[in-house]
PDB file of C-alpha atoms and ligand atoms in Angstrom:
ATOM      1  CA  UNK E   1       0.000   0.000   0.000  1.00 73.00           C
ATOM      2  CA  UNK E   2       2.801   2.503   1.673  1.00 78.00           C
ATOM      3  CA  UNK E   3       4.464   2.329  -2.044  1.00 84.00           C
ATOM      4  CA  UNK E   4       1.529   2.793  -4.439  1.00 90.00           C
ATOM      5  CA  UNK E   5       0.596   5.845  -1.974  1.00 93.00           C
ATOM      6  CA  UNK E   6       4.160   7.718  -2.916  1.00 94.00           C
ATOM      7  CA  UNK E   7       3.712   7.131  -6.051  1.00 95.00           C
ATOM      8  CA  UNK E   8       0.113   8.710  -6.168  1.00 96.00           C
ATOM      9  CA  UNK E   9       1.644  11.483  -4.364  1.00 96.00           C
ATOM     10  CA  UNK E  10       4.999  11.866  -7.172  1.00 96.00           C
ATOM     11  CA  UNK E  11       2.004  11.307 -10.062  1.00 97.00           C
ATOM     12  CA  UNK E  12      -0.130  14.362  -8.579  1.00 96.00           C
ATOM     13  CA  UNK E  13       3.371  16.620  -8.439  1.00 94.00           C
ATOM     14  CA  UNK E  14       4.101  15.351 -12.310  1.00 96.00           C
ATOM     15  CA  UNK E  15       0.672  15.877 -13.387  1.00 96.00           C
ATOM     16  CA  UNK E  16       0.921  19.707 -12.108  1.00 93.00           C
ATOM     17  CA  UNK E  17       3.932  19.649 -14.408  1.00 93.00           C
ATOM     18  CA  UNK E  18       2.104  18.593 -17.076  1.00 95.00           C
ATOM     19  CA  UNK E  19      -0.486  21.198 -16.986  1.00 93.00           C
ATOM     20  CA  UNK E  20       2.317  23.634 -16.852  1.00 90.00           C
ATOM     21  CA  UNK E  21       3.577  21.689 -20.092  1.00 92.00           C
ATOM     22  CA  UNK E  22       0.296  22.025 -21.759  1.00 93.00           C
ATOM     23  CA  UNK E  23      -0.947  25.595 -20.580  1.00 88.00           C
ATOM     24  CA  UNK E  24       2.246  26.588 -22.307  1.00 87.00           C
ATOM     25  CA  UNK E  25       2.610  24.940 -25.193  1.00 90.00           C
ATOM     26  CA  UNK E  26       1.425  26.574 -28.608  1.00 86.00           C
ATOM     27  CA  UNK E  27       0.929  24.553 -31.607  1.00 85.00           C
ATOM     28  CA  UNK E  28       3.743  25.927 -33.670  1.00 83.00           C
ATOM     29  CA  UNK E  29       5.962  26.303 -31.315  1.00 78.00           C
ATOM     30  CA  UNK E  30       8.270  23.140 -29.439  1.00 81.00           C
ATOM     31  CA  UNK E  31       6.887  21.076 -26.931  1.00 81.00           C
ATOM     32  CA  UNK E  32       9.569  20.645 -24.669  1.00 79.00           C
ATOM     33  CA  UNK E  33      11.290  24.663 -24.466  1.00 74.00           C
ATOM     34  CA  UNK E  34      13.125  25.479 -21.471  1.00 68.00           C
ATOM     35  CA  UNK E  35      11.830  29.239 -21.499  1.00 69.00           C
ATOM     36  CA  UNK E  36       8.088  27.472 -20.909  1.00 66.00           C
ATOM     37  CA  UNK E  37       8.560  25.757 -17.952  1.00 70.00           C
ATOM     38  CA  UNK E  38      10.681  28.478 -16.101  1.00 72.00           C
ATOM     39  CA  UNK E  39       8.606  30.922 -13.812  1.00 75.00           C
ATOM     40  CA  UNK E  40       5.753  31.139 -11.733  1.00 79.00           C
ATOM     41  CA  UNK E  41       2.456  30.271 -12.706  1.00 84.00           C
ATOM     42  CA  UNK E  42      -0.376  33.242 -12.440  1.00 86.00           C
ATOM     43  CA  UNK E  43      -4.102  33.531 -12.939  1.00 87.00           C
ATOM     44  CA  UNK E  44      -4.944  33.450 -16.821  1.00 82.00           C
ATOM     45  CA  UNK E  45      -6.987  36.713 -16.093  1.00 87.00           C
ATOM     46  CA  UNK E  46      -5.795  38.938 -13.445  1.00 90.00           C
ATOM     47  CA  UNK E  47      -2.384  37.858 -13.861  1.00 88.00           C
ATOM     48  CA  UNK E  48      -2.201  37.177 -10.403  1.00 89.00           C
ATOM     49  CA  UNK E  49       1.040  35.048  -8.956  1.00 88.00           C
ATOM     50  CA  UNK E  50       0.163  31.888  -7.619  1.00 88.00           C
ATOM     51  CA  UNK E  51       1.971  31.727  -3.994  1.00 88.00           C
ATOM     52  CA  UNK E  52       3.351  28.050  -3.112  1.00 87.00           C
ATOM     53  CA  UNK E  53       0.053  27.268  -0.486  1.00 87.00           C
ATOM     54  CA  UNK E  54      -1.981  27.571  -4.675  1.00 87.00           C
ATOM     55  CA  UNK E  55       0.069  25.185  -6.090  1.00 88.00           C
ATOM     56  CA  UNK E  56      -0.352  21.982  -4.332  1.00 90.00           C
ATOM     57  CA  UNK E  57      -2.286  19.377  -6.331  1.00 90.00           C
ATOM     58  CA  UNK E  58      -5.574  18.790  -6.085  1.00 91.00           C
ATOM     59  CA  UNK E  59      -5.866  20.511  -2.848  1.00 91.00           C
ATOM     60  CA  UNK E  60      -5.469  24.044  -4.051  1.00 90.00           C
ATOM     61  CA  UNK E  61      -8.254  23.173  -6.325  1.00 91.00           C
ATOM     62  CA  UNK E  62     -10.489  22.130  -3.645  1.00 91.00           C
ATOM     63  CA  UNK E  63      -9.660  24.816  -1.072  1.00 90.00           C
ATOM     64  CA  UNK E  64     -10.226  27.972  -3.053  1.00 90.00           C
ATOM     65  CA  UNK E  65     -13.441  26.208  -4.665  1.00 91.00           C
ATOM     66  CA  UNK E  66     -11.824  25.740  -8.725  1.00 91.00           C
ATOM     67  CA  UNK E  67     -11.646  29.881  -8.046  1.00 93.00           C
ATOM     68  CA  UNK E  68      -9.025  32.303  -8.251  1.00 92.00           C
ATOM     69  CA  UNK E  69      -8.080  33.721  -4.558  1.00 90.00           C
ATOM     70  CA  UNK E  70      -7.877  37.339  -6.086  1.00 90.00           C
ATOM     71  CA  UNK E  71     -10.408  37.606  -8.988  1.00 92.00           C
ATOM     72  CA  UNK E  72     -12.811  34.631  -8.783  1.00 89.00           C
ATOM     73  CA  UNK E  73     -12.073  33.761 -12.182  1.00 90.00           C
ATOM     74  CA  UNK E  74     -12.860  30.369 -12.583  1.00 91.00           C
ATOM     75  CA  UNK E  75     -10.034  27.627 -12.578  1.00 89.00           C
ATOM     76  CA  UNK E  76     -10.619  24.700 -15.796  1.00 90.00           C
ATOM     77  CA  UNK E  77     -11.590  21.485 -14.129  1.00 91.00           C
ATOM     78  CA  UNK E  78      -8.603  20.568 -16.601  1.00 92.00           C
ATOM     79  CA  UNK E  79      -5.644  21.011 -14.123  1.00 93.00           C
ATOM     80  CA  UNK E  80      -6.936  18.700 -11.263  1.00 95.00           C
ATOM     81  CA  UNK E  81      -7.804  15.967 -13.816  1.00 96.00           C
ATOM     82  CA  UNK E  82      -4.829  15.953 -15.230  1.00 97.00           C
ATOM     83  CA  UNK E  83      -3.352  15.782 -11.787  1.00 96.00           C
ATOM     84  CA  UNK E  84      -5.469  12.836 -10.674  1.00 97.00           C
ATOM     85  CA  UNK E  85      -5.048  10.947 -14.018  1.00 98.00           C
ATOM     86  CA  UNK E  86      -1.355  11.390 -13.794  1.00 98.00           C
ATOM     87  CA  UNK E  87      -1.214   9.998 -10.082  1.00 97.00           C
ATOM     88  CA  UNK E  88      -3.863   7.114 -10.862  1.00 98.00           C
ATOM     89  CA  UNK E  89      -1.395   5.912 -13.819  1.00 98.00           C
ATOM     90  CA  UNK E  90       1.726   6.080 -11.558  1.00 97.00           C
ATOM     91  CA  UNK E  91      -0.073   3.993  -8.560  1.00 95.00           C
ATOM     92  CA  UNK E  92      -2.004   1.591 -10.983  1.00 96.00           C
ATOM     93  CA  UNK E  93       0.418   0.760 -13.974  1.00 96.00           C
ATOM     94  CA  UNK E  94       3.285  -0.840 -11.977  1.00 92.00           C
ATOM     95  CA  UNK E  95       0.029  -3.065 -10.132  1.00 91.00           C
ATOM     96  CA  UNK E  96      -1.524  -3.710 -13.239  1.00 94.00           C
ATOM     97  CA  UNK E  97       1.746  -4.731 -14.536  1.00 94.00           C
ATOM     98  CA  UNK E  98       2.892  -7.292 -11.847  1.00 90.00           C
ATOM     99  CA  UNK E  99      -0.645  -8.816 -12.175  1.00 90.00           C
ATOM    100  CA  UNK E 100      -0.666  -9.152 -15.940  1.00 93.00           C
ATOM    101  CA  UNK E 101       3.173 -10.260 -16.126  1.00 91.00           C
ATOM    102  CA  UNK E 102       2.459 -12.799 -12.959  1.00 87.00           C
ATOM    103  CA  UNK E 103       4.858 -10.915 -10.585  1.00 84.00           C
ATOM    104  CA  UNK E 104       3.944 -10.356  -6.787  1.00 70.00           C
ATOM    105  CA  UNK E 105       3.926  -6.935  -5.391  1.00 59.00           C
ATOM    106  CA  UNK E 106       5.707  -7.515  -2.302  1.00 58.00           C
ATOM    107  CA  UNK E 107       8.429  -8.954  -4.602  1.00 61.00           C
ATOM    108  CA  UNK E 108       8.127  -6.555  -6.836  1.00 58.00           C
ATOM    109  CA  UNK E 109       8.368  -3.830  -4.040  1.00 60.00           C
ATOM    110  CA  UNK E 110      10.983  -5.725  -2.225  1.00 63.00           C
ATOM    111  CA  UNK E 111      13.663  -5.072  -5.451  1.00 66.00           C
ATOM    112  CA  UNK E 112      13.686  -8.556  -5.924  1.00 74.00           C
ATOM    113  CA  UNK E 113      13.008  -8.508  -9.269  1.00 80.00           C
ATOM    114  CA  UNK E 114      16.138  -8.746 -11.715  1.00 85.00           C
ATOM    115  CA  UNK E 115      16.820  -4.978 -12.861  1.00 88.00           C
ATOM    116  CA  UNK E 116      15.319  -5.533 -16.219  1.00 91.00           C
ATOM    117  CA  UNK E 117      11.515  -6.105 -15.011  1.00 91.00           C
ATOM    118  CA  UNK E 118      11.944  -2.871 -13.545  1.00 91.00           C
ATOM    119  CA  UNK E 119      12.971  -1.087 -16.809  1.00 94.00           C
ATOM    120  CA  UNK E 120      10.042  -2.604 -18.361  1.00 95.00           C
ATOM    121  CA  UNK E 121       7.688  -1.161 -15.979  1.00 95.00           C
ATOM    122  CA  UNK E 122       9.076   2.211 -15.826  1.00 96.00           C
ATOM    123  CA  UNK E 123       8.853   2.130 -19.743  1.00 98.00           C
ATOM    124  CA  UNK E 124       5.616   1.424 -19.705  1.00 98.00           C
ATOM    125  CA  UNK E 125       4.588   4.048 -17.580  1.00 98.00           C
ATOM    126  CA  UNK E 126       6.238   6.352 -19.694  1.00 98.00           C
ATOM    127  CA  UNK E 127       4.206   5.203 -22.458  1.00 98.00           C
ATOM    128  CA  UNK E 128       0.962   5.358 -20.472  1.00 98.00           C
ATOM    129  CA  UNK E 129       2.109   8.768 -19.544  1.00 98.00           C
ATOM    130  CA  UNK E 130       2.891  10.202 -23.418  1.00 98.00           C
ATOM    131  CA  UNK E 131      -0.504   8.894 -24.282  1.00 98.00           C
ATOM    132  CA  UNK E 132      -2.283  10.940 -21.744  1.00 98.00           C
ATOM    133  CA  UNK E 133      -0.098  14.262 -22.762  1.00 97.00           C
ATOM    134  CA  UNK E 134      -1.207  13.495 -26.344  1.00 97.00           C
ATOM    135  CA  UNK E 135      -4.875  13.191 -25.397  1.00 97.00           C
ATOM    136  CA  UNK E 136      -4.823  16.129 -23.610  1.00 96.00           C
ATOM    137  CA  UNK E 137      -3.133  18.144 -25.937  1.00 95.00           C
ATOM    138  CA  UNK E 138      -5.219  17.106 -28.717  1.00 94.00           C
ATOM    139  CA  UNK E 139      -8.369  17.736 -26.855  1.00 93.00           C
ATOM    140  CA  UNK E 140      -6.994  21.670 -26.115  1.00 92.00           C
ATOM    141  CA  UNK E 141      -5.199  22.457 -29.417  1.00 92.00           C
ATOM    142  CA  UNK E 142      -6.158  19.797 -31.670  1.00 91.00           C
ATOM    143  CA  UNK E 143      -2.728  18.521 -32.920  1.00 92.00           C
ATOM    144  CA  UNK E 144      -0.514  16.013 -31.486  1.00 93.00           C
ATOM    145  CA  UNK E 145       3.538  17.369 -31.000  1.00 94.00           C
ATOM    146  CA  UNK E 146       6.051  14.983 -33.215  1.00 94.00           C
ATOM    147  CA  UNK E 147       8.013  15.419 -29.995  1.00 94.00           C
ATOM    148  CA  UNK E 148       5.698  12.812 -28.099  1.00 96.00           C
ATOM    149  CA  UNK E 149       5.501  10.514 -31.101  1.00 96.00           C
ATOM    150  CA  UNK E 150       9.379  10.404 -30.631  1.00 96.00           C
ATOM    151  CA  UNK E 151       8.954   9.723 -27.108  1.00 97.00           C
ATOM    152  CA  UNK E 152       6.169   6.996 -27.638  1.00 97.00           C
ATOM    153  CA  UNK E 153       9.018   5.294 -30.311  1.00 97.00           C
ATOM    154  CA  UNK E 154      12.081   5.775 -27.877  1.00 98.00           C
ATOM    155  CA  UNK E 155      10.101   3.878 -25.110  1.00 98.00           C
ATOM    156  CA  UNK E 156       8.341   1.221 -27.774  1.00 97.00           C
ATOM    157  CA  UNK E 157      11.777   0.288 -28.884  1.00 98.00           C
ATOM    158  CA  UNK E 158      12.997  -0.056 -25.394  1.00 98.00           C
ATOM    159  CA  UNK E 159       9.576  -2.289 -24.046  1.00 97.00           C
ATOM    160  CA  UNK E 160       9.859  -4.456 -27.739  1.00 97.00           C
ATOM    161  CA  UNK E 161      14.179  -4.838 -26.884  1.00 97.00           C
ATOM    162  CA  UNK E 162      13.336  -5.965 -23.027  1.00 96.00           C
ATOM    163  CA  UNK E 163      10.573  -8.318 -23.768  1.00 95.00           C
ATOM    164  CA  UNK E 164      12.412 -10.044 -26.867  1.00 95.00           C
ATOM    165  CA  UNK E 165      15.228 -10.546 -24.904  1.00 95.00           C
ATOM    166  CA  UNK E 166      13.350 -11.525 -21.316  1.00 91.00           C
ATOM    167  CA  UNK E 167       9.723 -12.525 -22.134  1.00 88.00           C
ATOM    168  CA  UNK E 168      10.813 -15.931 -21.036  1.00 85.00           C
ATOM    169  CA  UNK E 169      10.712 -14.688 -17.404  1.00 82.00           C
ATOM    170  CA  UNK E 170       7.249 -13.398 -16.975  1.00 87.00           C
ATOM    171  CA  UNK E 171       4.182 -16.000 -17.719  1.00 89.00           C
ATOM    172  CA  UNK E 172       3.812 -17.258 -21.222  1.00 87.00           C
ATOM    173  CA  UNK E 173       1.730 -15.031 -23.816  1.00 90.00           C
ATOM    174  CA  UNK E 174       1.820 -12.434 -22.331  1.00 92.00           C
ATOM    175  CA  UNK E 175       3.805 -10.011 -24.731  1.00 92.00           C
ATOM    176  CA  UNK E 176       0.720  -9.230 -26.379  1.00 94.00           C
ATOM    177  CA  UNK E 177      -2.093  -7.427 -24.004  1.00 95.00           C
ATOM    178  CA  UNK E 178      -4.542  -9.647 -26.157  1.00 93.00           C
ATOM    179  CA  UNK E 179      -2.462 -12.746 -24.648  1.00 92.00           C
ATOM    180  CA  UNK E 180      -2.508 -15.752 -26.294  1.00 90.00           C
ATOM    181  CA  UNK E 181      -4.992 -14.623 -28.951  1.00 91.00           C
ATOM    182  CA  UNK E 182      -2.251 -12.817 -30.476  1.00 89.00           C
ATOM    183  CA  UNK E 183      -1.471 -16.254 -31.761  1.00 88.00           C
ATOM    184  CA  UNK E 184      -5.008 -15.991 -34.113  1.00 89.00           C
ATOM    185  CA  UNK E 185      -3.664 -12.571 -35.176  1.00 92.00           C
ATOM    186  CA  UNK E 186      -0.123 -12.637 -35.874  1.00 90.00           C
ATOM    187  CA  UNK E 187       1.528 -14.833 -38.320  1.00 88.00           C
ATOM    188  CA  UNK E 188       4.636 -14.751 -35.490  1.00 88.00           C
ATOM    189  CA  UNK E 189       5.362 -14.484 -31.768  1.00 88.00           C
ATOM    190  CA  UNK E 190       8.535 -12.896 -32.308  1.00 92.00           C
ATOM    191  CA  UNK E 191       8.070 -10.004 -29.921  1.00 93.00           C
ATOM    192  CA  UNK E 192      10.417  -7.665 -32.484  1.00 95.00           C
ATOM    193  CA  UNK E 193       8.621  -8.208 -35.639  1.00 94.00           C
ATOM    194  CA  UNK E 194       4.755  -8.131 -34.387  1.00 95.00           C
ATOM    195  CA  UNK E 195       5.995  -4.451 -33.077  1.00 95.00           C
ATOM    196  CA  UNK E 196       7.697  -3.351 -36.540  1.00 95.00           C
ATOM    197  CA  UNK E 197       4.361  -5.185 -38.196  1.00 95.00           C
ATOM    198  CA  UNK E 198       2.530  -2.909 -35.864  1.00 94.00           C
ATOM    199  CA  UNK E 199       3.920   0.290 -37.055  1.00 94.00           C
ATOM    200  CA  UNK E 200       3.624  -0.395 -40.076  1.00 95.00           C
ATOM    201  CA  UNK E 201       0.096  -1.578 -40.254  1.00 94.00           C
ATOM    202  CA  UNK E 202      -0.905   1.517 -37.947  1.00 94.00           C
ATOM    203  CA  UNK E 203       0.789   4.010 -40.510  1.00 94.00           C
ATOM    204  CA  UNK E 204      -0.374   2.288 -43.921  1.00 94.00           C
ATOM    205  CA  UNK E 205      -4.069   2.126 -42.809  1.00 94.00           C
ATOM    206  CA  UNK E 206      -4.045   5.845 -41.837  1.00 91.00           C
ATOM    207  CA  UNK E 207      -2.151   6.910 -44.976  1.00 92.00           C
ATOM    208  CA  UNK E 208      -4.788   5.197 -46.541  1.00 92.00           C
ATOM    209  CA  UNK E 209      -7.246   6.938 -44.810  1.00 89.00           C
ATOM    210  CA  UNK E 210      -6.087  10.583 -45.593  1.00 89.00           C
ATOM    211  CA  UNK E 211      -5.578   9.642 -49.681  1.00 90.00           C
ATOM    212  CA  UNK E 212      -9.322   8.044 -49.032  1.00 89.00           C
ATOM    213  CA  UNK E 213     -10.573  10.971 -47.485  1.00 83.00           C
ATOM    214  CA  UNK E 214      -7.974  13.296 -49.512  1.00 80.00           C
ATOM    215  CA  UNK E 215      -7.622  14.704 -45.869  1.00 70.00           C
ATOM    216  CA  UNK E 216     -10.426  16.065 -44.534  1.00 75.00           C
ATOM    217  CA  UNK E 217     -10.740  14.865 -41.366  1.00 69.00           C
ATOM    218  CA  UNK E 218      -7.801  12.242 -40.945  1.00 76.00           C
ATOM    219  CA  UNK E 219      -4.885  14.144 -41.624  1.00 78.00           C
ATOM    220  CA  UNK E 220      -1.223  13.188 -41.785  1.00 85.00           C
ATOM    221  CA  UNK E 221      -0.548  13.890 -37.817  1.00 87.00           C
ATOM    222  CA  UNK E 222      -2.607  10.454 -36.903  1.00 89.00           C
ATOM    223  CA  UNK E 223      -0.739   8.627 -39.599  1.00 93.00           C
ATOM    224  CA  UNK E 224       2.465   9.495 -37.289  1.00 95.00           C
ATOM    225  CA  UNK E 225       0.546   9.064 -34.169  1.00 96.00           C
ATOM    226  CA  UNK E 226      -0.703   5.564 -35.176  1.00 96.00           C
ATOM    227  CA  UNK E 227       3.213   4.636 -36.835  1.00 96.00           C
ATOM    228  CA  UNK E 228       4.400   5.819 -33.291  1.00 96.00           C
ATOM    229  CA  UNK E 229       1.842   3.928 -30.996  1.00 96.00           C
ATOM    230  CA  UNK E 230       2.477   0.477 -32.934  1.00 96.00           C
ATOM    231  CA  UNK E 231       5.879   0.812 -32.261  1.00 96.00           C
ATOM    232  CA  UNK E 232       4.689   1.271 -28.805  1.00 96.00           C
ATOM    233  CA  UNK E 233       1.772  -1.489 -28.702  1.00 96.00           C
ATOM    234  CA  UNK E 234       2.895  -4.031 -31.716  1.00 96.00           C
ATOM    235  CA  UNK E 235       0.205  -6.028 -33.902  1.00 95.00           C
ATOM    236  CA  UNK E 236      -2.103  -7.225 -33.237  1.00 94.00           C
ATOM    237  CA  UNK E 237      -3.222  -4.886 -29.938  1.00 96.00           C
ATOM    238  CA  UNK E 238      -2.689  -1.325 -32.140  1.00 96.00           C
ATOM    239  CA  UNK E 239      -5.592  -3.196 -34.991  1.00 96.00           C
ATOM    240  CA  UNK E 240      -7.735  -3.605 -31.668  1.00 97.00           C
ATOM    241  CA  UNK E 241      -7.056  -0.054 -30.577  1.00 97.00           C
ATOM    242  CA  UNK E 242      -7.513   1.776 -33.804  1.00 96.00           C
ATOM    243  CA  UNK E 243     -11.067  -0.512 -34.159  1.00 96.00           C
ATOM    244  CA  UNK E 244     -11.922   0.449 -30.430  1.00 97.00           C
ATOM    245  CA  UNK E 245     -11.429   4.013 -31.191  1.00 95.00           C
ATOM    246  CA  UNK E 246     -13.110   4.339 -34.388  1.00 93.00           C
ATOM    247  CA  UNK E 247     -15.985   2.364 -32.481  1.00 95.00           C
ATOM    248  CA  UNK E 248     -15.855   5.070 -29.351  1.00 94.00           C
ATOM    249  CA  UNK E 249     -15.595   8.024 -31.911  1.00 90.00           C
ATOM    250  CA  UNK E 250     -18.586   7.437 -34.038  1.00 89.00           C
ATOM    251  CA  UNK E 251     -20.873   6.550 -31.077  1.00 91.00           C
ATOM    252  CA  UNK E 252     -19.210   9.952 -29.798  1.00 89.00           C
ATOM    253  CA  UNK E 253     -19.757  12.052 -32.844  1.00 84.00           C
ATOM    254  CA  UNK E 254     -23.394  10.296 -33.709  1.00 85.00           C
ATOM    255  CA  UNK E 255     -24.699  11.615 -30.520  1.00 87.00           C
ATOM    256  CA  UNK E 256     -22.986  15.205 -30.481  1.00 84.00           C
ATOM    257  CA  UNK E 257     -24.762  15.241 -34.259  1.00 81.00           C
ATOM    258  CA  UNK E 258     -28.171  14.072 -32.678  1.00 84.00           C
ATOM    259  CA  UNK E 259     -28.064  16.367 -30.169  1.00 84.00           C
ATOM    260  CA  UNK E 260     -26.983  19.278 -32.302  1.00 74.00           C
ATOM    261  CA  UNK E 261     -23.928  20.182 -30.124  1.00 69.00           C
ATOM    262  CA  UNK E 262     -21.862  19.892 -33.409  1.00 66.00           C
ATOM    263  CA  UNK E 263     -22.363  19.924 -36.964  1.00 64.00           C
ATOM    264  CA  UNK E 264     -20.989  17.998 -39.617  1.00 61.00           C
ATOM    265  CA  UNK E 265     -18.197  20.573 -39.933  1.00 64.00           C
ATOM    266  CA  UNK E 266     -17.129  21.074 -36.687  1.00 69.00           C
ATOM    267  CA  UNK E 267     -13.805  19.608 -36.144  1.00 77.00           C
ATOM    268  CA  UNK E 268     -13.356  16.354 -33.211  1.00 81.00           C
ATOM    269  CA  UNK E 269     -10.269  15.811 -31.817  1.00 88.00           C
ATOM    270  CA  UNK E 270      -9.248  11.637 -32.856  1.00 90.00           C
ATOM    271  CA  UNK E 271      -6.381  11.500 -30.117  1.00 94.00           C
ATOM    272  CA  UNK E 272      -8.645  11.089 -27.230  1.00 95.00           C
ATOM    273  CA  UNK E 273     -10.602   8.405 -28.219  1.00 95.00           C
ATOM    274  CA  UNK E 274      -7.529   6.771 -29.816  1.00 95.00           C
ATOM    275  CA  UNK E 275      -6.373   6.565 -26.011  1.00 97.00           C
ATOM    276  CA  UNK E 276      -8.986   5.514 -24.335  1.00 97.00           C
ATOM    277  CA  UNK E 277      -8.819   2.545 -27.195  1.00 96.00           C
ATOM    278  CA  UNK E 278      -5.647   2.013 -25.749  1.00 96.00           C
ATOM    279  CA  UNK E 279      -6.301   2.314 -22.394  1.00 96.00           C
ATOM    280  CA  UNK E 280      -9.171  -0.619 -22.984  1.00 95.00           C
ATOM    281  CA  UNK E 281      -6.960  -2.703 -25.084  1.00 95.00           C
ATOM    282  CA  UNK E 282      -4.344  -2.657 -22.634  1.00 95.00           C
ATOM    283  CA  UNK E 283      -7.135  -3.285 -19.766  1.00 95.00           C
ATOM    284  CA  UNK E 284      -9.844  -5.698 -21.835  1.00 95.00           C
ATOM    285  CA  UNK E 285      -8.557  -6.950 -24.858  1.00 91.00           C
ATOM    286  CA  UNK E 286      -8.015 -10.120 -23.798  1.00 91.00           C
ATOM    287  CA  UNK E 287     -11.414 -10.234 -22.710  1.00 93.00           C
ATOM    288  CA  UNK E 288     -12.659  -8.814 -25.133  1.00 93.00           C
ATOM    289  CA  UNK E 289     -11.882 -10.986 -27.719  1.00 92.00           C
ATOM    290  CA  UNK E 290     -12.544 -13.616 -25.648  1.00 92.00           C
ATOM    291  CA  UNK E 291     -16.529 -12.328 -25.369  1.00 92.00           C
ATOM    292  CA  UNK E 292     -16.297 -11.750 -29.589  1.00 90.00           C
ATOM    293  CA  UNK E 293     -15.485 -15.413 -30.331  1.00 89.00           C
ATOM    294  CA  UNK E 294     -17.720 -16.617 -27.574  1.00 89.00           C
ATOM    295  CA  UNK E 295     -20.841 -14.945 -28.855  1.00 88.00           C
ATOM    296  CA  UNK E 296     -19.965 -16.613 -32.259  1.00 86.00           C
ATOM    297  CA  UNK E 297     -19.845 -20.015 -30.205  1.00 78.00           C
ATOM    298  CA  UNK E 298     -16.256 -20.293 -31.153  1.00 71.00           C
TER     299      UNK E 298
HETATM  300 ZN1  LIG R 301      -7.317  35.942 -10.936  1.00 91.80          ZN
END
């Protein structure tokens, strides 16, 4: 419990970064620009500095009511979410982890595990990390920075290199998140090639998609962001993903049509759902597919 806490507490303090990283960024400017993340933060409106008591995570929110202590202006619901997210993602991935890859927490908490496992998980959250960055930033600014399709590549490479070279040590299967279905899927279980098949297959659909479409709507930035995420997820769990989301994202867009809040025009950010597609892959897909084949009494 005692380690999952301090590392809810670390994911609160990073997620504060992150809105700091967002708030600042602008679309044609870099992502990651040391003149953006130096000085204090203020109120958008009255400019007012934030003292250190209006910074702490979460809290600050709750004690000055999501207002600001000088003008009342009202603070975006945005910066605790991100907060929480961030902290729920560093608590839960490394559990979710040791329960998918078979490994015990007190183990795992005890540094028993050889140093590798530990590079694995850390990767991972990096990954889970980048994907919530890109969902956020695509939901404020509607673009997703190359810089965090490099980082989603850096950290793919990494997860594919450890689990080639060590998947033998955690329970069998489980280098795919759809487990051993990824045997229906793939030709292969070599852990390198169904992650260079999935970043391939993720970039040639969506290329497809924008010639299709001749680029209204998909555009070339998910073509990277789908090349960079099957780096990170390999085939066959970025197919599931990309289905999941184009599943989430017409339910969303059908209803926002029906109820008039947008109109055929208007423009819908894809990163989001393309996350949460993730997100259920990561947490479901097994099951998922499992449910699909059952209902076809297979
Ligand atoms: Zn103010």
């Amino acid at each position: 419990m005692l380690p999952s806490l301090l590392l809810f507490i670390l994911g609160l303090s990073f997620g504060s970064f992150f809105n700091v990283l967002i708030l600042r960024y602008s679309p044609d400017g870099k992502l990651f620009r040391f003149k953006n993340l130096n000085g204090r933060s203020h109120c958008p409106k009255c400019l007012h500095e934030l003292s250190a008591g209006e910074l702490i995570p979460v809290l600050s929110f709750l004690f000055l009511r999501g207002k600001c202590s000088h003008c009342g202006q009202k603070i975006s619901w945005f910066y605790p979410f991100t907060e929480i997210v961030t902290a729920i993602l560093f608590a839960g991935v490394p559990l979710f982890l040791n329960a998918f890859y078979g490994v015990s927490g007190i183990v795992f908490w005890g540094f028993a595990m050889p140093l590798w496992y530990y590079a694995l998980v850390v990767s991972w959250l990096m990954i889970a990390l980048t994907f919530l960055v890109i969902a956020l930033i695509d939901f404020r600014y509607y673009v997703v920075p190359d810089e965090l399709n490099i980082v989603l590549i850096v950290f793919g490479v990494i997860v594919s290199l450890l689990l080639f070279f060590h998947g033998n040590g955690i329970l069998p299967f489980r280098t795919s998140f759809l487990e051993n279905y990824m045997m229906v899927f793939s030709p292969t279980q070599n852990v390198l090639v169904n992650h260079f098949i999935g970043a391939f297959a993720g970039g040639i659909f969506f290329e497809l998609l924008v010639l299709i479409s001749r680029g209204k709507g998909i555009g070339f930035g998910d073509v990277k962001l789908a090349f960079a995420s099957g780096i990170a997820l390999g085939w066959p769990d970025i197919g599931l993903a990309i289905f999941l989301s184009f599943v989430l994202g017409g339910l969303f867009g059908s209803i926002l049509l029906l109820v008039q809040r947008k109109g055929m025009k208007d423009k819908i950010p894809y990163a989001p759902f393309f996350v949460i597609g993730v997100l259920a892959t990561a947490l479901f897909g097994n099951a998922l597919i499992y449910g699909y084949f059952k209902m076809f009494g297979m």
